PDB file of N, CA and C in Angstrom:
ATOM      1  N   MET L   1       3.267  15.745 -23.057  1.00 90.00           N
ATOM      2  CA  MET L   1       3.862  15.513 -21.764  1.00 90.00           C
ATOM      3  C   MET L   1       5.386  15.379 -21.905  1.00 90.00           C
ATOM      4  N   LEU L   2       5.835  14.718 -22.931  1.00 90.00           N
ATOM      5  CA  LEU L   2       7.269  14.554 -23.158  1.00 90.00           C
ATOM      6  C   LEU L   2       7.947  15.911 -23.306  1.00 90.00           C
ATOM      7  N   HIS L   3       7.325  16.808 -24.047  1.00 92.00           N
ATOM      8  CA  HIS L   3       7.909  18.143 -24.246  1.00 92.00           C
ATOM      9  C   HIS L   3       7.990  18.911 -22.928  1.00 92.00           C
ATOM     10  N   GLN L   4       6.975  18.775 -22.097  1.00 95.00           N
ATOM     11  CA  GLN L   4       6.984  19.446 -20.800  1.00 95.00           C
ATOM     12  C   GLN L   4       8.113  18.917 -19.918  1.00 95.00           C
ATOM     13  N   MET L   5       8.330  17.605 -19.957  1.00 94.00           N
ATOM     14  CA  MET L   5       9.397  17.008 -19.153  1.00 94.00           C
ATOM     15  C   MET L   5      10.768  17.449 -19.661  1.00 94.00           C
ATOM     16  N   LEU L   6      10.902  17.604 -20.967  1.00 94.00           N
ATOM     17  CA  LEU L   6      12.144  18.112 -21.541  1.00 94.00           C
ATOM     18  C   LEU L   6      12.383  19.559 -21.113  1.00 94.00           C
ATOM     19  N   GLU L   7      11.331  20.383 -21.163  1.00 94.00           N
ATOM     20  CA  GLU L   7      11.436  21.795 -20.791  1.00 94.00           C
ATOM     21  C   GLU L   7      11.800  21.965 -19.312  1.00 94.00           C
ATOM     22  N   LYS L   8      11.297  21.062 -18.470  1.00 95.00           N
ATOM     23  CA  LYS L   8      11.581  21.145 -17.032  1.00 95.00           C
ATOM     24  C   LYS L   8      12.928  20.551 -16.664  1.00 95.00           C
ATOM     25  N   GLY L   9      13.618  19.971 -17.637  1.00 96.00           N
ATOM     26  CA  GLY L   9      14.934  19.407 -17.367  1.00 96.00           C
ATOM     27  C   GLY L   9      14.903  18.021 -16.755  1.00 96.00           C
ATOM     28  N   LEU L  10      13.766  17.361 -16.830  1.00 96.00           N
ATOM     29  CA  LEU L  10      13.647  16.012 -16.282  1.00 96.00           C
ATOM     30  C   LEU L  10      14.165  14.966 -17.264  1.00 96.00           C
ATOM     31  N   LEU L  11      14.147  15.333 -18.537  1.00 96.00           N
ATOM     32  CA  LEU L  11      14.649  14.482 -19.614  1.00 96.00           C
ATOM     33  C   LEU L  11      15.574  15.308 -20.497  1.00 96.00           C
ATOM     34  N   LYS L  12      16.456  14.622 -21.208  1.00 96.00           N
ATOM     35  CA  LYS L  12      17.261  15.294 -22.226  1.00 96.00           C
ATOM     36  C   LYS L  12      17.186  14.445 -23.489  1.00 96.00           C
ATOM     37  N   SER L  13      17.316  15.094 -24.635  1.00 94.00           N
ATOM     38  CA  SER L  13      17.195  14.366 -25.891  1.00 94.00           C
ATOM     39  C   SER L  13      18.310  14.761 -26.848  1.00 94.00           C
ATOM     40  N   GLY L  14      18.504  13.913 -27.806  1.00 93.00           N
ATOM     41  CA  GLY L  14      19.498  14.178 -28.836  1.00 93.00           C
ATOM     42  C   GLY L  14      19.119  13.437 -30.110  1.00 93.00           C
ATOM     43  N   ASP L  15      19.517  13.969 -31.243  1.00 91.00           N
ATOM     44  CA  ASP L  15      19.234  13.342 -32.532  1.00 91.00           C
ATOM     45  C   ASP L  15      20.478  12.633 -33.033  1.00 91.00           C
ATOM     46  N   LYS L  16      20.255  11.529 -33.739  1.00 89.00           N
ATOM     47  CA  LYS L  16      21.343  10.761 -34.317  1.00 89.00           C
ATOM     48  C   LYS L  16      20.848  10.176 -35.631  1.00 89.00           C
ATOM     49  N   THR L  17      21.691  10.158 -36.649  1.00 90.00           N
ATOM     50  CA  THR L  17      21.311   9.589 -37.937  1.00 90.00           C
ATOM     51  C   THR L  17      21.886   8.176 -38.040  1.00 90.00           C
ATOM     52  N   VAL L  18      20.987   7.221 -38.286  1.00 89.00           N
ATOM     53  CA  VAL L  18      21.374   5.822 -38.423  1.00 89.00           C
ATOM     54  C   VAL L  18      20.782   5.305 -39.730  1.00 89.00           C
ATOM     55  N   ASP L  19      21.653   4.838 -40.641  1.00 91.00           N
ATOM     56  CA  ASP L  19      21.217   4.336 -41.945  1.00 91.00           C
ATOM     57  C   ASP L  19      20.345   5.353 -42.682  1.00 91.00           C
ATOM     58  N   GLY L  20      20.725   6.618 -42.580  1.00 91.00           N
ATOM     59  CA  GLY L  20      19.999   7.679 -43.271  1.00 91.00           C
ATOM     60  C   GLY L  20      18.701   8.099 -42.606  1.00 91.00           C
ATOM     61  N   LYS L  21      18.377   7.514 -41.467  1.00 92.00           N
ATOM     62  CA  LYS L  21      17.141   7.868 -40.762  1.00 92.00           C
ATOM     63  C   LYS L  21      17.488   8.566 -39.458  1.00 92.00           C
ATOM     64  N   ARG L  22      16.713   9.602 -39.165  1.00 92.00           N
ATOM     65  CA  ARG L  22      16.946  10.354 -37.935  1.00 92.00           C
ATOM     66  C   ARG L  22      16.307   9.632 -36.752  1.00 92.00           C
ATOM     67  N   ARG L  23      17.088   9.439 -35.720  1.00 93.00           N
ATOM     68  CA  ARG L  23      16.620   8.800 -34.479  1.00 93.00           C
ATOM     69  C   ARG L  23      16.713   9.827 -33.355  1.00 93.00           C
ATOM     70  N   LYS L  24      15.691   9.851 -32.536  1.00 91.00           N
ATOM     71  CA  LYS L  24      15.688  10.747 -31.383  1.00 91.00           C
ATOM     72  C   LYS L  24      15.837   9.902 -30.129  1.00 91.00           C
ATOM     73  N   ASN L  25      16.883  10.166 -29.373  1.00 93.00           N
ATOM     74  CA  ASN L  25      17.125   9.461 -28.115  1.00 93.00           C
ATOM     75  C   ASN L  25      16.728  10.362 -26.955  1.00 93.00           C
ATOM     76  N   VAL L  26      16.014   9.790 -26.005  1.00 94.00           N
ATOM     77  CA  VAL L  26      15.581  10.537 -24.824  1.00 94.00           C
ATOM     78  C   VAL L  26      16.093   9.805 -23.593  1.00 94.00           C
ATOM     79  N   ARG L  27      16.713  10.542 -22.679  1.00 96.00           N
ATOM     80  CA  ARG L  27      17.264   9.964 -21.451  1.00 96.00           C
ATOM     81  C   ARG L  27      16.793  10.762 -20.245  1.00 96.00           C
ATOM     82  N   ILE L  28      16.734  10.082 -19.132  1.00 96.00           N
ATOM     83  CA  ILE L  28      16.330  10.745 -17.894  1.00 96.00           C
ATOM     84  C   ILE L  28      17.544  11.459 -17.279  1.00 96.00           C
ATOM     85  N   THR L  29      17.311  12.623 -16.704  1.00 97.00           N
ATOM     86  CA  THR L  29      18.370  13.400 -16.050  1.00 97.00           C
ATOM     87  C   THR L  29      18.389  13.056 -14.549  1.00 97.00           C
ATOM     88  N   PRO L  30      19.427  13.478 -13.834  1.00 96.00           N
ATOM     89  CA  PRO L  30      19.432  13.263 -12.375  1.00 96.00           C
ATOM     90  C   PRO L  30      18.204  13.870 -11.687  1.00 96.00           C
ATOM     91  N   ALA L  31      17.779  15.026 -12.134  1.00 96.00           N
ATOM     92  CA  ALA L  31      16.570  15.644 -11.555  1.00 96.00           C
ATOM     93  C   ALA L  31      15.346  14.778 -11.850  1.00 96.00           C
ATOM     94  N   GLY L  32      15.301  14.220 -13.041  1.00 96.00           N
ATOM     95  CA  GLY L  32      14.202  13.328 -13.407  1.00 96.00           C
ATOM     96  C   GLY L  32      14.198  12.070 -12.560  1.00 96.00           C
ATOM     97  N   ARG L  33      15.379  11.536 -12.268  1.00 96.00           N
ATOM     98  CA  ARG L  33      15.487  10.347 -11.413  1.00 96.00           C
ATOM     99  C   ARG L  33      15.006  10.635  -9.995  1.00 96.00           C
ATOM    100  N   ARG L  34      15.368  11.805  -9.485  1.00 96.00           N
ATOM    101  CA  ARG L  34      14.921  12.166  -8.129  1.00 96.00           C
ATOM    102  C   ARG L  34      13.398  12.266  -8.082  1.00 96.00           C
ATOM    103  N   LEU L  35      12.826  12.908  -9.086  1.00 96.00           N
ATOM    104  CA  LEU L  35      11.370  13.044  -9.126  1.00 96.00           C
ATOM    105  C   LEU L  35      10.706  11.676  -9.286  1.00 96.00           C
ATOM    106  N   LEU L  36      11.259  10.826 -10.113  1.00 95.00           N
ATOM    107  CA  LEU L  36      10.717   9.480 -10.308  1.00 95.00           C
ATOM    108  C   LEU L  36      10.763   8.689  -9.006  1.00 95.00           C
ATOM    109  N   SER L  37      11.858   8.779  -8.291  1.00 94.00           N
ATOM    110  CA  SER L  37      11.991   8.073  -7.019  1.00 94.00           C
ATOM    111  C   SER L  37      10.936   8.550  -6.023  1.00 94.00           C
ATOM    112  N   LYS L  38      10.751   9.859  -5.964  1.00 95.00           N
ATOM    113  CA  LYS L  38       9.742  10.435  -5.065  1.00 95.00           C
ATOM    114  C   LYS L  38       8.336   9.994  -5.464  1.00 95.00           C
ATOM    115  N   ALA L  39       8.062   9.975  -6.753  1.00 95.00           N
ATOM    116  CA  ALA L  39       6.741   9.562  -7.242  1.00 95.00           C
ATOM    117  C   ALA L  39       6.484   8.084  -6.938  1.00 95.00           C
ATOM    118  N   ARG L  40       7.505   7.257  -7.079  1.00 94.00           N
ATOM    119  CA  ARG L  40       7.350   5.833  -6.758  1.00 94.00           C
ATOM    120  C   ARG L  40       7.020   5.641  -5.292  1.00 94.00           C
ATOM    121  N   LEU L  41       7.703   6.381  -4.420  1.00 92.00           N
ATOM    122  CA  LEU L  41       7.435   6.281  -2.991  1.00 92.00           C
ATOM    123  C   LEU L  41       5.998   6.702  -2.679  1.00 92.00           C
ATOM    124  N   GLN L  42       5.550   7.785  -3.285  1.00 93.00           N
ATOM    125  CA  GLN L  42       4.178   8.246  -3.066  1.00 93.00           C
ATOM    126  C   GLN L  42       3.169   7.222  -3.567  1.00 93.00           C
ATOM    127  N   LEU L  43       3.477   6.573  -4.683  1.00 92.00           N
ATOM    128  CA  LEU L  43       2.585   5.543  -5.220  1.00 92.00           C
ATOM    129  C   LEU L  43       2.530   4.341  -4.278  1.00 92.00           C
ATOM    130  N   LYS L  44       3.675   3.943  -3.721  1.00 87.00           N
ATOM    131  CA  LYS L  44       3.695   2.837  -2.761  1.00 87.00           C
ATOM    132  C   LYS L  44       2.868   3.175  -1.533  1.00 87.00           C
ATOM    133  N   GLU L  45       2.983   4.411  -1.065  1.00 86.00           N
ATOM    134  CA  GLU L  45       2.208   4.835   0.107  1.00 86.00           C
ATOM    135  C   GLU L  45       0.713   4.790  -0.201  1.00 86.00           C
ATOM    136  N   LEU L  46       0.327   5.254  -1.374  1.00 88.00           N
ATOM    137  CA  LEU L  46      -1.083   5.224  -1.758  1.00 88.00           C
ATOM    138  C   LEU L  46      -1.579   3.789  -1.855  1.00 88.00           C
ATOM    139  N   ALA L  47      -0.803   2.937  -2.501  1.00 83.00           N
ATOM    140  CA  ALA L  47      -1.193   1.532  -2.638  1.00 83.00           C
ATOM    141  C   ALA L  47      -1.298   0.870  -1.271  1.00 83.00           C
ATOM    142  N   SER L  48      -0.393   1.233  -0.355  1.00 77.00           N
ATOM    143  CA  SER L  48      -0.438   0.622   0.975  1.00 77.00           C
ATOM    144  C   SER L  48      -1.714   1.005   1.716  1.00 77.00           C
ATOM    145  N   LYS L  49      -2.160   2.218   1.516  1.00 78.00           N
ATOM    146  CA  LYS L  49      -3.397   2.647   2.171  1.00 78.00           C
ATOM    147  C   LYS L  49      -4.603   1.941   1.568  1.00 78.00           C
ATOM    148  N   ILE L  50      -4.548   1.679   0.289  1.00 79.00           N
ATOM    149  CA  ILE L  50      -5.661   1.036  -0.395  1.00 79.00           C
ATOM    150  C   ILE L  50      -5.669  -0.468  -0.137  1.00 79.00           C
ATOM    151  N   LEU L  51      -4.524  -1.107  -0.273  1.00 73.00           N
ATOM    152  CA  LEU L  51      -4.450  -2.563  -0.202  1.00 73.00           C
ATOM    153  C   LEU L  51      -4.288  -3.106   1.202  1.00 73.00           C
ATOM    154  N   ASP L  52      -3.572  -2.397   2.048  1.00 69.00           N
ATOM    155  CA  ASP L  52      -3.314  -2.793   3.431  1.00 69.00           C
ATOM    156  C   ASP L  52      -2.849  -4.246   3.527  1.00 69.00           C
ATOM    157  N   ASP L  53      -1.842  -4.598   2.747  1.00 68.00           N
ATOM    158  CA  ASP L  53      -1.286  -5.944   2.787  1.00 68.00           C
ATOM    159  C   ASP L  53      -0.019  -5.985   3.633  1.00 68.00           C
ATOM    160  N   LYS L  54       0.653  -7.132   3.666  1.00 71.00           N
ATOM    161  CA  LYS L  54       1.847  -7.302   4.499  1.00 71.00           C
ATOM    162  C   LYS L  54       2.926  -6.297   4.122  1.00 71.00           C
ATOM    163  N   ASP L  55       3.155  -6.094   2.824  1.00 69.00           N
ATOM    164  CA  ASP L  55       4.157  -5.126   2.385  1.00 69.00           C
ATOM    165  C   ASP L  55       3.775  -3.711   2.804  1.00 69.00           C
ATOM    166  N   ALA L  56       2.489  -3.410   2.754  1.00 65.00           N
ATOM    167  CA  ALA L  56       2.018  -2.084   3.138  1.00 65.00           C
ATOM    168  C   ALA L  56       2.253  -1.846   4.627  1.00 65.00           C
ATOM    169  N   ARG L  57       1.973  -2.853   5.428  1.00 71.00           N
ATOM    170  CA  ARG L  57       2.202  -2.708   6.869  1.00 71.00           C
ATOM    171  C   ARG L  57       3.683  -2.494   7.154  1.00 71.00           C
ATOM    172  N   GLN L  58       4.535  -3.201   6.415  1.00 73.00           N
ATOM    173  CA  GLN L  58       5.976  -3.041   6.614  1.00 73.00           C
ATOM    174  C   GLN L  58       6.420  -1.639   6.217  1.00 73.00           C
ATOM    175  N   LEU L  59       5.890  -1.122   5.109  1.00 70.00           N
ATOM    176  CA  LEU L  59       6.240   0.223   4.668  1.00 70.00           C
ATOM    177  C   LEU L  59       5.845   1.256   5.718  1.00 70.00           C
ATOM    178  N   ARG L  60       4.650   1.112   6.277  1.00 69.00           N
ATOM    179  CA  ARG L  60       4.227   2.041   7.326  1.00 69.00           C
ATOM    180  C   ARG L  60       5.106   1.894   8.564  1.00 69.00           C
ATOM    181  N   ALA L  61       5.500   0.673   8.871  1.00 72.00           N
ATOM    182  CA  ALA L  61       6.342   0.433  10.040  1.00 72.00           C
ATOM    183  C   ALA L  61       7.700   1.108   9.878  1.00 72.00           C
ATOM    184  N   GLU L  62       8.214   1.116   8.657  1.00 72.00           N
ATOM    185  CA  GLU L  62       9.503   1.759   8.411  1.00 72.00           C
ATOM    186  C   GLU L  62       9.429   3.256   8.673  1.00 72.00           C
ATOM    187  N   LYS L  63       8.251   3.819   8.521  1.00 70.00           N
ATOM    188  CA  LYS L  63       8.083   5.249   8.762  1.00 70.00           C
ATOM    189  C   LYS L  63       7.825   5.546  10.236  1.00 70.00           C
ATOM    190  N   SER L  64       7.429   4.520  10.977  1.00 67.00           N
ATOM    191  CA  SER L  64       7.134   4.709  12.403  1.00 67.00           C
ATOM    192  C   SER L  64       8.416   4.691  13.213  1.00 67.00           C
ATOM    193  N   ASP L  65       8.260   4.850  14.501  1.00 55.00           N
ATOM    194  CA  ASP L  65       9.445   4.830  15.367  1.00 55.00           C
ATOM    195  C   ASP L  65      10.000   3.420  15.491  1.00 55.00           C
ATOM    196  N   GLY L  66      11.193   3.290  16.034  1.00 59.00           N
ATOM    197  CA  GLY L  66      11.883   2.014  16.147  1.00 59.00           C
ATOM    198  C   GLY L  66      11.154   0.991  17.001  1.00 59.00           C
ATOM    199  N   PHE L  67      10.470   1.431  18.030  1.00 52.00           N
ATOM    200  CA  PHE L  67       9.766   0.504  18.915  1.00 52.00           C
ATOM    201  C   PHE L  67       8.677  -0.242  18.161  1.00 52.00           C
ATOM    202  N   TYR L  68       7.877   0.482  17.429  1.00 55.00           N
ATOM    203  CA  TYR L  68       6.798  -0.147  16.674  1.00 55.00           C
ATOM    204  C   TYR L  68       7.370  -1.092  15.625  1.00 55.00           C
ATOM    205  N   ARG L  69       8.421  -0.670  14.975  1.00 50.00           N
ATOM    206  CA  ARG L  69       9.070  -1.488  13.944  1.00 50.00           C
ATOM    207  C   ARG L  69       9.560  -2.797  14.554  1.00 50.00           C
ATOM    208  N   HIS L  70      10.174  -2.712  15.736  1.00 57.00           N
ATOM    209  CA  HIS L  70      10.680  -3.901  16.412  1.00 57.00           C
ATOM    210  C   HIS L  70       9.534  -4.853  16.753  1.00 57.00           C
ATOM    211  N   ARG L  71       8.444  -4.336  17.272  1.00 58.00           N
ATOM    212  CA  ARG L  71       7.291  -5.170  17.639  1.00 58.00           C
ATOM    213  C   ARG L  71       6.699  -5.837  16.423  1.00 58.00           C
ATOM    214  N   LEU L  72       6.610  -5.126  15.309  1.00 56.00           N
ATOM    215  CA  LEU L  72       6.032  -5.682  14.096  1.00 56.00           C
ATOM    216  C   LEU L  72       6.886  -6.830  13.571  1.00 56.00           C
ATOM    217  N   ARG L  73       8.218  -6.630  13.543  1.00 60.00           N
ATOM    218  CA  ARG L  73       9.106  -7.694  13.070  1.00 60.00           C
ATOM    219  C   ARG L  73       9.007  -8.922  13.960  1.00 60.00           C
ATOM    220  N   ARG L  74       8.947  -8.715  15.268  1.00 62.00           N
ATOM    221  CA  ARG L  74       8.870  -9.828  16.200  1.00 62.00           C
ATOM    222  C   ARG L  74       7.565 -10.599  15.980  1.00 62.00           C
ATOM    223  N   ARG L  75       6.488  -9.874  15.759  1.00 60.00           N
ATOM    224  CA  ARG L  75       5.187 -10.513  15.540  1.00 60.00           C
ATOM    225  C   ARG L  75       5.193 -11.270  14.216  1.00 60.00           C
ATOM    226  N   GLN L  76       5.770 -10.677  13.161  1.00 61.00           N
ATOM    227  CA  GLN L  76       5.806 -11.343  11.861  1.00 61.00           C
ATOM    228  C   GLN L  76       6.682 -12.589  11.901  1.00 61.00           C
ATOM    229  N   SER L  77       7.811 -12.535  12.590  1.00 62.00           N
ATOM    230  CA  SER L  77       8.705 -13.692  12.636  1.00 62.00           C
ATOM    231  C   SER L  77       8.094 -14.827  13.421  1.00 62.00           C
ATOM    232  N   SER L  78       7.266 -14.542  14.409  1.00 60.00           N
ATOM    233  CA  SER L  78       6.632 -15.595  15.180  1.00 60.00           C
ATOM    234  C   SER L  78       5.489 -16.250  14.408  1.00 60.00           C
ATOM    235  N   SER L  79       4.912 -15.535  13.443  1.00 56.00           N
ATOM    236  CA  SER L  79       3.815 -16.104  12.651  1.00 56.00           C
ATOM    237  C   SER L  79       4.312 -16.862  11.433  1.00 56.00           C
ATOM    238  N   ASP L  80       5.586 -16.693  11.061  1.00 52.00           N
ATOM    239  CA  ASP L  80       6.131 -17.394   9.888  1.00 52.00           C
ATOM    240  C   ASP L  80       6.489 -18.824  10.170  1.00 52.00           C
TER     241      ASP L  80
END
C-alpha cells in the first residue's frame, strides 16, 4: 500500500544515512493531505449514520440549510 501511495504522488520519500545506517523518510504531499481530509470527512459521515449521536446530528445540520441549523442550535441550547 505504501508503494501505491508513493506512485500516486500522495507520499514522497527520501533516504538519509545516520550513523552508517540508511533511514527512509516518508512524508505526505499536498495531494495526500487533500485526500486524507476528504477521507476523514467521509468517515465522520459514516460514523454519524451509524452512531447518530449529538456530534453526528450537528454534522448533518451543518450540511443542511441555515434554517434547520438555526432550529437545531436553539433546541440544543435550551436543553443544556
